[in-house]
Coordinates of N, CA, C and O in Angstrom, one line a residue:
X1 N 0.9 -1.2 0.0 CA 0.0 0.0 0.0 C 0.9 1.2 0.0 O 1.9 1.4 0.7
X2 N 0.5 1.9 -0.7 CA 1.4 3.3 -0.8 C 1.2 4.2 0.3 O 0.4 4.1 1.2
X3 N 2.1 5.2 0.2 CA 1.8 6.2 1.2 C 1.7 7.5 0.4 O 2.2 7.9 -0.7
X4 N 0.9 8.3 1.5 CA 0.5 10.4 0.9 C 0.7 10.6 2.3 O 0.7 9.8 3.2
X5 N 0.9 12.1 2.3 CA 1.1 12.6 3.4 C 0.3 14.0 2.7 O 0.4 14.4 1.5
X6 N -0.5 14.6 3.9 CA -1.0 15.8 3.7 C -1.0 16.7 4.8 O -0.9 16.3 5.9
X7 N -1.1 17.9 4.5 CA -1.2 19.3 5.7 C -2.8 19.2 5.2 O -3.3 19.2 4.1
X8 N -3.4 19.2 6.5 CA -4.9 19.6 7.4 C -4.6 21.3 8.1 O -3.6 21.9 8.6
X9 N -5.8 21.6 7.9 CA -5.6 22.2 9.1 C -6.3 22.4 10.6 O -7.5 22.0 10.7
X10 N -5.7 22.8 11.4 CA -6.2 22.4 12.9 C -7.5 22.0 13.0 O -7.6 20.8 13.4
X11 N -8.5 22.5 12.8 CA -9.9 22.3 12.8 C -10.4 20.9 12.0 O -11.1 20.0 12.3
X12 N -10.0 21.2 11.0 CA -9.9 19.7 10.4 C -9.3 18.3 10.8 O -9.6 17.1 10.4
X13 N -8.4 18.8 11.8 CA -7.7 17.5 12.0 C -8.6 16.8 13.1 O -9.2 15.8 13.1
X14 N -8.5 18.1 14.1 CA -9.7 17.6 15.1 C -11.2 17.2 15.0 O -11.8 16.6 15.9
X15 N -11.6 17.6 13.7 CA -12.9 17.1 13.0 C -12.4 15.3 13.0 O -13.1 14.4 13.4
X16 N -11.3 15.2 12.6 CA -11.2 14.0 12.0 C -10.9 13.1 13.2 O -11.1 11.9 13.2
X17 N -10.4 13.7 13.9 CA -9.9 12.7 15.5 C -11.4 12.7 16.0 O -11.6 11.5 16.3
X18 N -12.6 13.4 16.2 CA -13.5 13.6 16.6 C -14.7 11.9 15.7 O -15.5 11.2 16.2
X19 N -14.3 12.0 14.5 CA -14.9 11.2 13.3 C -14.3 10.0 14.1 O -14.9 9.4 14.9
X20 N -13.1 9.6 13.7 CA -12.6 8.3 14.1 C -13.0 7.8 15.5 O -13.4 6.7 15.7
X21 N -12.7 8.9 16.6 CA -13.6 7.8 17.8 C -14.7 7.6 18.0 O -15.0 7.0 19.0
X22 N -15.8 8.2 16.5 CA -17.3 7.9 16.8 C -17.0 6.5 16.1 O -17.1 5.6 16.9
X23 N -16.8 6.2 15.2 CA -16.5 5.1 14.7 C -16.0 3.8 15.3 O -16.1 2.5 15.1
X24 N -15.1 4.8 16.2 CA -14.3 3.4 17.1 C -13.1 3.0 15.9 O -12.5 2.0 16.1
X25 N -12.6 3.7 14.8 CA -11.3 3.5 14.1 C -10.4 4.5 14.5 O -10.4 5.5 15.2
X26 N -9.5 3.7 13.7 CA -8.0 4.8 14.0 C -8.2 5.8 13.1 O -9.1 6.1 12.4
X27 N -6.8 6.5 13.4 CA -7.2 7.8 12.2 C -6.7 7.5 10.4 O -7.1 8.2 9.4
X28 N -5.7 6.3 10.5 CA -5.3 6.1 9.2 C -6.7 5.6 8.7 O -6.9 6.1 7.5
X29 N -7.7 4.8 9.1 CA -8.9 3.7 8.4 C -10.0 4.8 8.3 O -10.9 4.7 7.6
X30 N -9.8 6.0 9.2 CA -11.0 7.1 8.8 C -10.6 7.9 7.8 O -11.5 8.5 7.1
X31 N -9.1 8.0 7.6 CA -8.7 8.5 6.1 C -9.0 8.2 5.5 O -9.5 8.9 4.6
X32 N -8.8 7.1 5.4 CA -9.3 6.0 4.0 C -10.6 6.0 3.6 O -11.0 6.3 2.4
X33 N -11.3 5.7 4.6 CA -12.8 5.6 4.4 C -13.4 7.0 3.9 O -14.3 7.2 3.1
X34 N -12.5 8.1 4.7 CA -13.3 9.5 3.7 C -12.8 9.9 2.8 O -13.4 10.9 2.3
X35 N -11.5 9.4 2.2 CA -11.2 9.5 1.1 C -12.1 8.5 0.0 O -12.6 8.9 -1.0
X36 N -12.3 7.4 0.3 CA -13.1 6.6 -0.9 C -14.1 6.9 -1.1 O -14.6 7.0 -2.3
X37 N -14.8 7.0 0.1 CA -16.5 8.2 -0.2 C -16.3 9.2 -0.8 O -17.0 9.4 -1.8
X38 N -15.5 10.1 -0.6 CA -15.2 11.3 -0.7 C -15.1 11.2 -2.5 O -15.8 11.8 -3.3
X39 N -14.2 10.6 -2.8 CA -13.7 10.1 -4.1 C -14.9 9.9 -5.3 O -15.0 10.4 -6.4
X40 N -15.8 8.7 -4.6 CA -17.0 8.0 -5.4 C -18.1 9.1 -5.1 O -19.1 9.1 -5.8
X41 N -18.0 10.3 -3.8 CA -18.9 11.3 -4.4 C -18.7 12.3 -5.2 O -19.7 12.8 -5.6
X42 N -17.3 12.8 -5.6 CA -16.9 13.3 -6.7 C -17.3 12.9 -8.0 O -17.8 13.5 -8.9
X43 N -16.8 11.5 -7.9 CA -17.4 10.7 -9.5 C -18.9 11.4 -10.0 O -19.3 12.0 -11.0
X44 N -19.2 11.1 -8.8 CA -21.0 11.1 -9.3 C -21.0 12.3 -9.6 O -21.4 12.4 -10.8
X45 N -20.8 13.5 -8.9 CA -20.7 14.6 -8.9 C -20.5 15.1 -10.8 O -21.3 15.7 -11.5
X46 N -19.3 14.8 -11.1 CA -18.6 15.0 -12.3 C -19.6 14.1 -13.4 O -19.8 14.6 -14.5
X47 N -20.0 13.3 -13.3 CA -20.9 12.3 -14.1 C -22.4 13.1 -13.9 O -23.1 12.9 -14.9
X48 N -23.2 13.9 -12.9 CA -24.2 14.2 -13.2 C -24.0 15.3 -13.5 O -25.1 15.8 -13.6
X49 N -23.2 16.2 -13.7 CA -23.2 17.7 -14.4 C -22.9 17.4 -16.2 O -23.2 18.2 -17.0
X50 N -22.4 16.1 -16.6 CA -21.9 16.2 -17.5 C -22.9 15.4 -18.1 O -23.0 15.5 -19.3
X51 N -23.7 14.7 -17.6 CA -25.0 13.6 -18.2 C -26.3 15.0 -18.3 O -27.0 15.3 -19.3
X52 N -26.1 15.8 -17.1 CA -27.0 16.8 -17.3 C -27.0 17.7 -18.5 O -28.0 18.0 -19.2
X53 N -25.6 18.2 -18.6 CA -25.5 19.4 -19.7 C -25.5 18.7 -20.9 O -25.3 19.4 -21.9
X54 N -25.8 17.0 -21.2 CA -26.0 16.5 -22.3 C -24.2 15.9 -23.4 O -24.2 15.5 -24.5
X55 N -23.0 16.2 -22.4 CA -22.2 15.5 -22.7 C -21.7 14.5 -22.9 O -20.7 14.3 -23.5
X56 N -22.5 13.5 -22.1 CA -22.7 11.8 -21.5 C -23.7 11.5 -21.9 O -24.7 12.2 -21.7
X57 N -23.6 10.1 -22.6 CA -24.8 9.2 -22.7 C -24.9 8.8 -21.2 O -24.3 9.3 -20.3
X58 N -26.1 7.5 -21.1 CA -26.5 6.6 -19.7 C -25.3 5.9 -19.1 O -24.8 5.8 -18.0
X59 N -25.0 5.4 -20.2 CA -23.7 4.6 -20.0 C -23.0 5.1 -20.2 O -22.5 4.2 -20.9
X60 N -21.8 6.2 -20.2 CA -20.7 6.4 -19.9 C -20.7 7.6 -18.8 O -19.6 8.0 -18.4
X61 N -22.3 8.2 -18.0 CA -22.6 8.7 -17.3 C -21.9 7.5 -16.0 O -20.9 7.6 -15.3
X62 N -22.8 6.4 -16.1 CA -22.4 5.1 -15.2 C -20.7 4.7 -14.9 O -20.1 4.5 -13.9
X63 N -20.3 4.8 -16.0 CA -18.8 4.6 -16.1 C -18.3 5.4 -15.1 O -18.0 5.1 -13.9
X64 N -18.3 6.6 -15.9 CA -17.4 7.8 -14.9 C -17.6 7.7 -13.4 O -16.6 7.9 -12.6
X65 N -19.1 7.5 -13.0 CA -19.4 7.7 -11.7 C -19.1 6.1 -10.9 O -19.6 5.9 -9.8
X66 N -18.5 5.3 -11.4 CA -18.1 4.4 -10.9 C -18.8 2.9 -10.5 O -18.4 1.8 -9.9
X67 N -20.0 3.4 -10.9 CA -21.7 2.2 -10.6 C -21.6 1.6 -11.6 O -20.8 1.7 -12.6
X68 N -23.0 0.8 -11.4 CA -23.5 0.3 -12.5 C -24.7 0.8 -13.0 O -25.3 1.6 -12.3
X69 N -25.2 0.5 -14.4 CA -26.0 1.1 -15.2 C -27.5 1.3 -14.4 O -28.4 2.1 -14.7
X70 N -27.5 0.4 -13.3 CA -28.7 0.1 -12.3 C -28.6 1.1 -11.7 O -29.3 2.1 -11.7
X71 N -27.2 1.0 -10.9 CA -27.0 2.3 -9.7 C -27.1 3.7 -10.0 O -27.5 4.6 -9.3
X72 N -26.5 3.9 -11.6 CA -26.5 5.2 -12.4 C -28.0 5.5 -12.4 O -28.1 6.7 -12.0
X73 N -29.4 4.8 -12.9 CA -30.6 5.1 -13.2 C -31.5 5.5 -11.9 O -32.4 6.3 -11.8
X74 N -30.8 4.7 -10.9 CA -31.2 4.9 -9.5 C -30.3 6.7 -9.0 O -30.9 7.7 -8.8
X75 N -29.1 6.5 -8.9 CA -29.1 8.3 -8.7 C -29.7 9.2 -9.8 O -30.0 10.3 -9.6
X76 N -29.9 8.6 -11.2 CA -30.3 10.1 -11.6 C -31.9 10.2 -11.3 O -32.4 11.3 -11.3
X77 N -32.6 8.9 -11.1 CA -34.1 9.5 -11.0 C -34.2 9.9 -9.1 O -35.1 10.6 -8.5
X78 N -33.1 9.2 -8.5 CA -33.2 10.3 -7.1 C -32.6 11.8 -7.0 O -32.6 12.5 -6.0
X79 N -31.9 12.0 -8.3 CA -31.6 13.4 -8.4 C -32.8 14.7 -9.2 O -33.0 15.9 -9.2
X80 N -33.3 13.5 -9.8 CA -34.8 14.0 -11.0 C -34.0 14.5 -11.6 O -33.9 15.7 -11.4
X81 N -32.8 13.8 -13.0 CA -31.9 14.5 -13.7 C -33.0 14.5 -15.0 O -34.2 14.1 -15.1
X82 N -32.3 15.1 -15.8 CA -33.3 15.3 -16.9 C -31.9 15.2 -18.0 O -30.7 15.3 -17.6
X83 N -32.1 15.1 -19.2 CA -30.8 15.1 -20.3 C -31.1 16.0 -21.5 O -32.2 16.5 -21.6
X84 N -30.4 16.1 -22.2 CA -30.0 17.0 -23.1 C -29.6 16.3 -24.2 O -29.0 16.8 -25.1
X85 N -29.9 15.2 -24.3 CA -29.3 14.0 -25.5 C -30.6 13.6 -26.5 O -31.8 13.4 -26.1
X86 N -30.3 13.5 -27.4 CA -31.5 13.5 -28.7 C -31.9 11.7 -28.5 O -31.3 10.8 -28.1
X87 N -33.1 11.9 -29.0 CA -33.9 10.8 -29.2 C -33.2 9.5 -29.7 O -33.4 8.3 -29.4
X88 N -32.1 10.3 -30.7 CA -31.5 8.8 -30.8 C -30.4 8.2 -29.8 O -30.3 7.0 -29.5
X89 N -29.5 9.5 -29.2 CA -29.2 9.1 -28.5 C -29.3 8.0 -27.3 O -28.6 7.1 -26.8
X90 N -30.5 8.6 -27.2 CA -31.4 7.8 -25.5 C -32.1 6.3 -26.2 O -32.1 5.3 -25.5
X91 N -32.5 6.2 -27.5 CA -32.3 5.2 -27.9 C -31.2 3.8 -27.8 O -31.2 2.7 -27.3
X92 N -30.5 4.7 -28.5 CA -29.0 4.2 -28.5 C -28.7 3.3 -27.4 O -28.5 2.1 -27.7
X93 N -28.6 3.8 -26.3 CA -28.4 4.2 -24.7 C -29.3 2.5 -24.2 O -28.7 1.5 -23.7
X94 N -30.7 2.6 -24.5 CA -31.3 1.5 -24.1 C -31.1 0.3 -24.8 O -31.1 -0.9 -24.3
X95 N -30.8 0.6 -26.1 CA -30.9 -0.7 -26.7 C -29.1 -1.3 -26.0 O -28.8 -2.5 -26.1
X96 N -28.4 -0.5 -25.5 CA -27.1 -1.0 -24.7 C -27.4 -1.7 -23.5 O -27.1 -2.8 -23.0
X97 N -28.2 -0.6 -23.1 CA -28.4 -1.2 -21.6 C -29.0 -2.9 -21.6 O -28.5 -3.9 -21.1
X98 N -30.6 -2.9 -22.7 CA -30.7 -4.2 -22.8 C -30.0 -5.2 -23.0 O -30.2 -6.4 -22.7
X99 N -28.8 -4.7 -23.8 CA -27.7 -5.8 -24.2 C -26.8 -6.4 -23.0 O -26.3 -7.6 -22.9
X100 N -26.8 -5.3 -22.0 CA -25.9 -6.2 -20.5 C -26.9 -6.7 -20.1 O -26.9 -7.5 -19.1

């Protein structure tokens, strides 16, 4: 496993010593864990501005955000996203999806 080192600052760090003993973890396993959430909510993040403004199909919306095509359809109708992609596109898009 590799190593990072980063500067926090004070309030942060204490945020985070605060985080890990609700948990009952150390502080390296609460890094991790809020880095990987943190990470896979970025994904989604970057995948629903770009599925939104119509730069992403369904499926490469899913890709980016790191899910599956299920999980992708499930955040965008709990987001109520709407798209910007033409008829054939969204076409396109299902006749893929039926294919997995």
């Amino acid at each position: 496993m590799g190593s990072i080192s980063a500067r926090v600052p004070d309030d942060e760090r204490a945020e985070l010593e605060e985080v890990a003993d609700l948990l009952s973890l150390d502080r390296s396993t609460t890094i991790r864990k809020a880095l990987r959430e943190g990470l896979r909510e970025l994904r989604i993040e970057v995948a629903v501005e770009r599925y939104q403004s119509g730069e992403m199909s369904v499926n490469e919306a899913a890709r980016v955000a790191g899910v599956s095509l299920g999980e992708w359809l499930e955040i965008a109708h709990e987001r109520n996203l709407t798209t910007q992609l033409t008829p054939e596109e969204l076409e396109r898009d299902a006749e893929t999806a039926l294919d997995l």
